[in-house]
CSV table of C-alpha atoms in Angstrom, one decimal:
chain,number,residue,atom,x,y,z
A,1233,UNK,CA,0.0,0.0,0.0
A,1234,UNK,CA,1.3,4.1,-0.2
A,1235,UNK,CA,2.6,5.8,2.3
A,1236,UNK,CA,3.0,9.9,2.4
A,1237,UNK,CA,4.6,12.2,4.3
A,1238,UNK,CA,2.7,16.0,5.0
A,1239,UNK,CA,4.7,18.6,6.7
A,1240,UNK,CA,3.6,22.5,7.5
A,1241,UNK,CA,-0.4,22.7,7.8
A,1242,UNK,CA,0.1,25.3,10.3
A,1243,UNK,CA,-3.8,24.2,11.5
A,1244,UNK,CA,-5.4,27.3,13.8
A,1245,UNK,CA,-8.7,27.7,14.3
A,1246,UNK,CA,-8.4,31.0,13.1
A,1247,UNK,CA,-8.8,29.5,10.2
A,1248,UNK,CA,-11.1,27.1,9.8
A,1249,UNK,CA,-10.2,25.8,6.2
A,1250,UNK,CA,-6.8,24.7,7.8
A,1251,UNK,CA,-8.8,22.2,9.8
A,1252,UNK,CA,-11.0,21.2,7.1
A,1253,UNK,CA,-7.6,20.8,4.4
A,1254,UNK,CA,-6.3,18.4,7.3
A,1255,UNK,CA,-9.5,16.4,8.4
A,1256,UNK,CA,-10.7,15.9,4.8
A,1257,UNK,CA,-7.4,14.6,3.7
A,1258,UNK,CA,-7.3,12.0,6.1
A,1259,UNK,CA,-11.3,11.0,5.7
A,1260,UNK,CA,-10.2,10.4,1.6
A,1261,UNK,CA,-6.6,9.5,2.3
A,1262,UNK,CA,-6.3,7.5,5.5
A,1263,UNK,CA,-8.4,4.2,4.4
A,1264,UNK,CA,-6.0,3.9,1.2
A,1265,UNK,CA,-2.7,4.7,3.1
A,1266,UNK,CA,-1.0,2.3,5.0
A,1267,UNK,CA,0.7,5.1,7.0
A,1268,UNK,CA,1.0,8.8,7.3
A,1269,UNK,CA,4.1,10.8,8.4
A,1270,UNK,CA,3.8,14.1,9.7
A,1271,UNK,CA,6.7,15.9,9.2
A,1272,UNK,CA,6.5,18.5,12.0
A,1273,UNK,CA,4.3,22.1,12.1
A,1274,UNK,CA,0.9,20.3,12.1
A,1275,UNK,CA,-0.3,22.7,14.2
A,1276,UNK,CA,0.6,26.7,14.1
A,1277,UNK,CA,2.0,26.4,17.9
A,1278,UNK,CA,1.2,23.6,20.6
A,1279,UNK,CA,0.8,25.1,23.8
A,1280,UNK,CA,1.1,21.6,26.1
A,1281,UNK,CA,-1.4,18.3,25.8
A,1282,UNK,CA,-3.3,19.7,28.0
A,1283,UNK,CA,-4.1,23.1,25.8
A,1284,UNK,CA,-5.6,21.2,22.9
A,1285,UNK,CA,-9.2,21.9,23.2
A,1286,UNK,CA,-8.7,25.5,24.3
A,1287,UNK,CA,-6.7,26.0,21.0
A,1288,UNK,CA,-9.7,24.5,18.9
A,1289,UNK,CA,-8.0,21.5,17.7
A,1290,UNK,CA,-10.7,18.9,18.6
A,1291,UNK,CA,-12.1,18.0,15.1
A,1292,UNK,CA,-7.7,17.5,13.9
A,1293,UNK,CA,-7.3,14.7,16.9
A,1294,UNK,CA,-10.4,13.2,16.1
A,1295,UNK,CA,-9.9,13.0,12.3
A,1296,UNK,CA,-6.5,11.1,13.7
A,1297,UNK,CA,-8.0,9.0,16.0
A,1298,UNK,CA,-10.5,7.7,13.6
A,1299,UNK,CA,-7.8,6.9,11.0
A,1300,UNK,CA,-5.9,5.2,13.6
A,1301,UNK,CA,-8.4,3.6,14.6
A,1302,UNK,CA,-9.1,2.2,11.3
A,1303,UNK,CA,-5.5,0.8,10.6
A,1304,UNK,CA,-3.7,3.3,9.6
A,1305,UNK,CA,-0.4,4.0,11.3
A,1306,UNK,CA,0.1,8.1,11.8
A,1307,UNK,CA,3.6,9.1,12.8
A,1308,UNK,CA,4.4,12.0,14.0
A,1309,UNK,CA,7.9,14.4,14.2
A,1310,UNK,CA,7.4,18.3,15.7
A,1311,UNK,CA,8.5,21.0,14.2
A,1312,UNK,CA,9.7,24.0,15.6
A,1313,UNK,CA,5.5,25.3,16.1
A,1314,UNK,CA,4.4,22.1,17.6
A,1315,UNK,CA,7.6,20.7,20.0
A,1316,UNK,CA,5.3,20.5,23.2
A,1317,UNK,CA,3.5,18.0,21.5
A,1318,UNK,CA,4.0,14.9,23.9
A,1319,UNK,CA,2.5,11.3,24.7
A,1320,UNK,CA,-0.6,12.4,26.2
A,1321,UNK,CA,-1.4,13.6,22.6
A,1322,UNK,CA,-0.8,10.4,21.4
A,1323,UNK,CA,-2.2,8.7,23.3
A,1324,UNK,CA,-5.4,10.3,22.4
A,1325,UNK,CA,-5.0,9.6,19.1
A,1326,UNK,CA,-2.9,6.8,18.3
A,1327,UNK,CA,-0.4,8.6,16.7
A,1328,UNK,CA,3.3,7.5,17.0
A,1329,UNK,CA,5.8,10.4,18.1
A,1330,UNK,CA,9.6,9.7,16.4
A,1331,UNK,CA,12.3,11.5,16.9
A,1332,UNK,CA,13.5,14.5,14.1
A,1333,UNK,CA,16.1,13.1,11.6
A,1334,UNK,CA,14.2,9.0,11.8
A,1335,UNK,CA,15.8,6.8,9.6
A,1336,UNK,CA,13.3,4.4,7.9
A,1337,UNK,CA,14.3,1.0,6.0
A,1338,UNK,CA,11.6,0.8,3.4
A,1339,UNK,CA,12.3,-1.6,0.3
A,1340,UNK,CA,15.7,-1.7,0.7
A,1341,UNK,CA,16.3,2.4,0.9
A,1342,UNK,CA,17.4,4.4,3.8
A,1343,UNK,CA,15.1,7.3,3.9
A,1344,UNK,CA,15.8,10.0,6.8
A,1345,UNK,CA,12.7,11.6,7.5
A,1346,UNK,CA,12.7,15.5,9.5
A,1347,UNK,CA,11.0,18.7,9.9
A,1348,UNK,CA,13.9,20.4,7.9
A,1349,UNK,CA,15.3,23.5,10.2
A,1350,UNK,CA,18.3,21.2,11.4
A,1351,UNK,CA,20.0,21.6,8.2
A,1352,UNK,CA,19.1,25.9,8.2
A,1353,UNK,CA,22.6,26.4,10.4
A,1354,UNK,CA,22.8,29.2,7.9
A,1355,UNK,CA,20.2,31.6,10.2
A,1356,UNK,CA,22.6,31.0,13.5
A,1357,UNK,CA,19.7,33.5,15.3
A,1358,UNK,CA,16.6,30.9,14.2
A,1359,UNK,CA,19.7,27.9,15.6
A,1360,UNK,CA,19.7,29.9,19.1
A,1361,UNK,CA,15.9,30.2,19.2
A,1362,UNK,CA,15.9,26.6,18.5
A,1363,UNK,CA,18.6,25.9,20.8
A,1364,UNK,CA,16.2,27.7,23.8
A,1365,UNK,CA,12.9,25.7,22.7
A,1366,UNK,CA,13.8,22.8,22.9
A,1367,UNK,CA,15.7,22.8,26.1
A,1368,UNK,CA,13.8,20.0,28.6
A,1369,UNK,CA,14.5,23.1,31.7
A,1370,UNK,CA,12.9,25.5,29.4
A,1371,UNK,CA,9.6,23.0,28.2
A,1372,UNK,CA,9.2,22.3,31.9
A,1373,UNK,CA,8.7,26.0,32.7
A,1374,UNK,CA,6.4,26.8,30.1
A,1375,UNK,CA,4.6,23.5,31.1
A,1376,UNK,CA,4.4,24.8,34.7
A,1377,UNK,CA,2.2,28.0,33.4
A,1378,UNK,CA,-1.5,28.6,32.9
A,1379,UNK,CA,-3.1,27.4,29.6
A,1380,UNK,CA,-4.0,31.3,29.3
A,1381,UNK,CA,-0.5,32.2,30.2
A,1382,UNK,CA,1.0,29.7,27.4
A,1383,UNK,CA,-1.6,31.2,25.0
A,1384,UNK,CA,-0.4,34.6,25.0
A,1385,UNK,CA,3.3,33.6,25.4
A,1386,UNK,CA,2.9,31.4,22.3
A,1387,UNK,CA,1.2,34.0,20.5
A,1388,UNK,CA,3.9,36.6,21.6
A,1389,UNK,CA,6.6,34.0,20.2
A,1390,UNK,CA,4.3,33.7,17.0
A,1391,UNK,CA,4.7,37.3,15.8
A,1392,UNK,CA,8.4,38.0,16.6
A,1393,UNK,CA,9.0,34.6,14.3
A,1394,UNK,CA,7.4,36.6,11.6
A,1395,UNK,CA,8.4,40.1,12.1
A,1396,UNK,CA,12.1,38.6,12.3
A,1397,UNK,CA,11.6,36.4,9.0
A,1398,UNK,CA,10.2,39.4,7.3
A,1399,UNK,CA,14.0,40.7,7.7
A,1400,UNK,CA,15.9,38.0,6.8
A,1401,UNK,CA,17.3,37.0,3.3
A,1402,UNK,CA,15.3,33.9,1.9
A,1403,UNK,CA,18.1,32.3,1.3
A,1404,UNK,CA,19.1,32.2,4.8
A,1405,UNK,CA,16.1,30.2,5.9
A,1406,UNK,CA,17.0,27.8,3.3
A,1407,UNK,CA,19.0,24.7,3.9
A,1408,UNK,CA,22.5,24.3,4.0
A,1409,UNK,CA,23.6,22.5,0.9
A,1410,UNK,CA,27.2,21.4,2.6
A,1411,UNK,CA,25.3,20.1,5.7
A,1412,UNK,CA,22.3,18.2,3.9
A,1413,UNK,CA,25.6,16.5,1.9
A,1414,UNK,CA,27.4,15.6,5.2
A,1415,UNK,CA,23.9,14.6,7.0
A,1416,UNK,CA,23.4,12.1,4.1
A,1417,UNK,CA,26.9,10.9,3.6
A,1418,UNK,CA,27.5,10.3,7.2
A,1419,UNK,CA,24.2,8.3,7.7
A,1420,UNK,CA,24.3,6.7,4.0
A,1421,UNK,CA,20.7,8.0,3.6
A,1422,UNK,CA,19.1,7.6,-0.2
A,1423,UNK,CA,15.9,9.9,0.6
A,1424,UNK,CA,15.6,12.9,2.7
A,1425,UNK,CA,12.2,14.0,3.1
A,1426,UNK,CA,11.3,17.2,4.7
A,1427,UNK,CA,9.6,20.9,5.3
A,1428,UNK,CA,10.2,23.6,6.9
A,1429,UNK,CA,11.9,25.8,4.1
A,1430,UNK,CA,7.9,26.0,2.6
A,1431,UNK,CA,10.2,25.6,-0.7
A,1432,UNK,CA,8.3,22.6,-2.7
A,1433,UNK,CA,10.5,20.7,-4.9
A,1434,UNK,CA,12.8,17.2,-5.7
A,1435,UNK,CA,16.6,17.6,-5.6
A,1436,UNK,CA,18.8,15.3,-7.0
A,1437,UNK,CA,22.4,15.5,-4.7
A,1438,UNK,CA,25.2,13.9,-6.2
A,1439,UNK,CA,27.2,12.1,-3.1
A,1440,UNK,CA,30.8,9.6,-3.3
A,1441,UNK,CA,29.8,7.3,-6.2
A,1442,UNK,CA,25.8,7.7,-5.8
A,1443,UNK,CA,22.9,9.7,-6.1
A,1444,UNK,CA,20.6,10.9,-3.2
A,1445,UNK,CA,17.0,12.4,-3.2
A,1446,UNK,CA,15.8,15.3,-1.3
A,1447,UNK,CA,12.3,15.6,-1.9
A,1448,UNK,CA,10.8,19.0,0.1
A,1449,UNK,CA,7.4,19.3,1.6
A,1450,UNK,CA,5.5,23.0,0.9
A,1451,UNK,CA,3.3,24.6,3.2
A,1452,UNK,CA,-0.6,23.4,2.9
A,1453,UNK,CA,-2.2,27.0,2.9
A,1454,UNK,CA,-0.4,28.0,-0.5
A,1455,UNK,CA,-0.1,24.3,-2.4
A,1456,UNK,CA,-1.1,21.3,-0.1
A,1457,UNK,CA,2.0,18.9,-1.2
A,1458,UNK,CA,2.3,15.5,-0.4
A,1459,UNK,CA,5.1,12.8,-1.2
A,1460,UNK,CA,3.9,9.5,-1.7
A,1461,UNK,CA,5.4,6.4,-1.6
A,1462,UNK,CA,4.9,3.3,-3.0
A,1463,UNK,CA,7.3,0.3,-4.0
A,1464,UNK,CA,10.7,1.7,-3.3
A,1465,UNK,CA,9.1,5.0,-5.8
A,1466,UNK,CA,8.6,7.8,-4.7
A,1467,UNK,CA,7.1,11.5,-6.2
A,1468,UNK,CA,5.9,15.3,-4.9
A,1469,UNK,CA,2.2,16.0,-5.6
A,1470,UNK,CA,1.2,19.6,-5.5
């Protein structure tokens, strides 16, 4: 059966059709995948487990929980909006939380799957941010606050990220091309598959005596990609 990999729904219930892209894909999709990785940035910022409902997001875990539930495996990597996502979450829905930078065996390929902003070392402030996030001392504080609190802290954290990427060079927030190299050399991966950059598009990387993919998700809001998978082939829908 196909498998796909989704990255950067951003899903707020400040807009609604970001919850409707999401839960209709997965009423259509889920019964003909076999399993669905999401690639990080489901949501557009997680404020704890325990913060779901307040955000709105109660139709997105059902819409998991009843593909799930049907037999289809959901798998699931944060991103830099959603890295207080944790096992109470998935436990609600079934969903299976891996680590960033997975490496899958699938027909006889090494596929390394990630949200992408590992490989931006290019933007060393967005690296620091990073850095700060996803400290355990720092996710335990922010843990410790109200849901209100978390709301307006997230939301605060939500518009600097913007206002500071409206400064930036794009090519900046891109990956680095020497590091994607190194990261697939030194793991021998033949597939990276990934989002973050919102850049859509299949690169071919020549490596010592072979050829690697790096197939990059888009964000859902402007072009809804998906890579799917199927026999050891793989291809970018937009």
């Amino acid at each position: 059966m196909t498998i796909a990999f989704i990255s950067d729904l951003h899903i707020s219930a400040k807009r609604p059709s970001s919850i409707m892209l999401f839960t209709d894909f997965m009423d259509k999709s889920g019964a003909l995948l076999e399993s669905v990785y999401i690639l990080g940035d489901l949501f557009d910022f997680w404020i704890g487990d325990d913060g779901s409902q307040a955000l709105g997001y109660s139709l997105v875990e059902q819409a998991l929980k009843k593909a799930t539930d049907g037999g289809t495996k959901v798998y699931f990597i944060a991103g830099n909006r959603d890295f207080l996502v944790g096992t109470d979450f998935a436990e609600r829905t079934g969903v299976q939380l891996l680590d960033d930078m997975t490496i899958l065996e699938i027909d006889d390929q090494r596929i390394m799957i990630a949200h992408g902003d590992r490989v931006c070392i290019d933007d060393t402030d967005y690296m620091q941010a990073r850095a700060t996030f996803t400290d355990p001392a720092w996710q335990a504080d922010i843990l410790s606050k109200s849901i209100e609190e978390r709301k307006e802290i997230a939301e605060q954290l939500r518009a600097l990220s913007e206002e500071t990427k409206s400064g930036k060079p794009k090519d900046i927030m891109d990956v680095n091309k020497d590091e994607v190299k190194r990261v697939l050399e030194d793991n021998n991966i033949d597939i990276l598959i990934h989002g973050h950059t919102h850049r859509p598009y299949v690169h071919s990387i020549e490596l010592s005596g072979r050829t690697a993919r790096r197939y990059v998700l888009g964000e859902w809001l402007d072009d809804r990609s998906v890579v799917y998978g199927n026999q050891g082939k793989y291809y970018l829908k937009k």
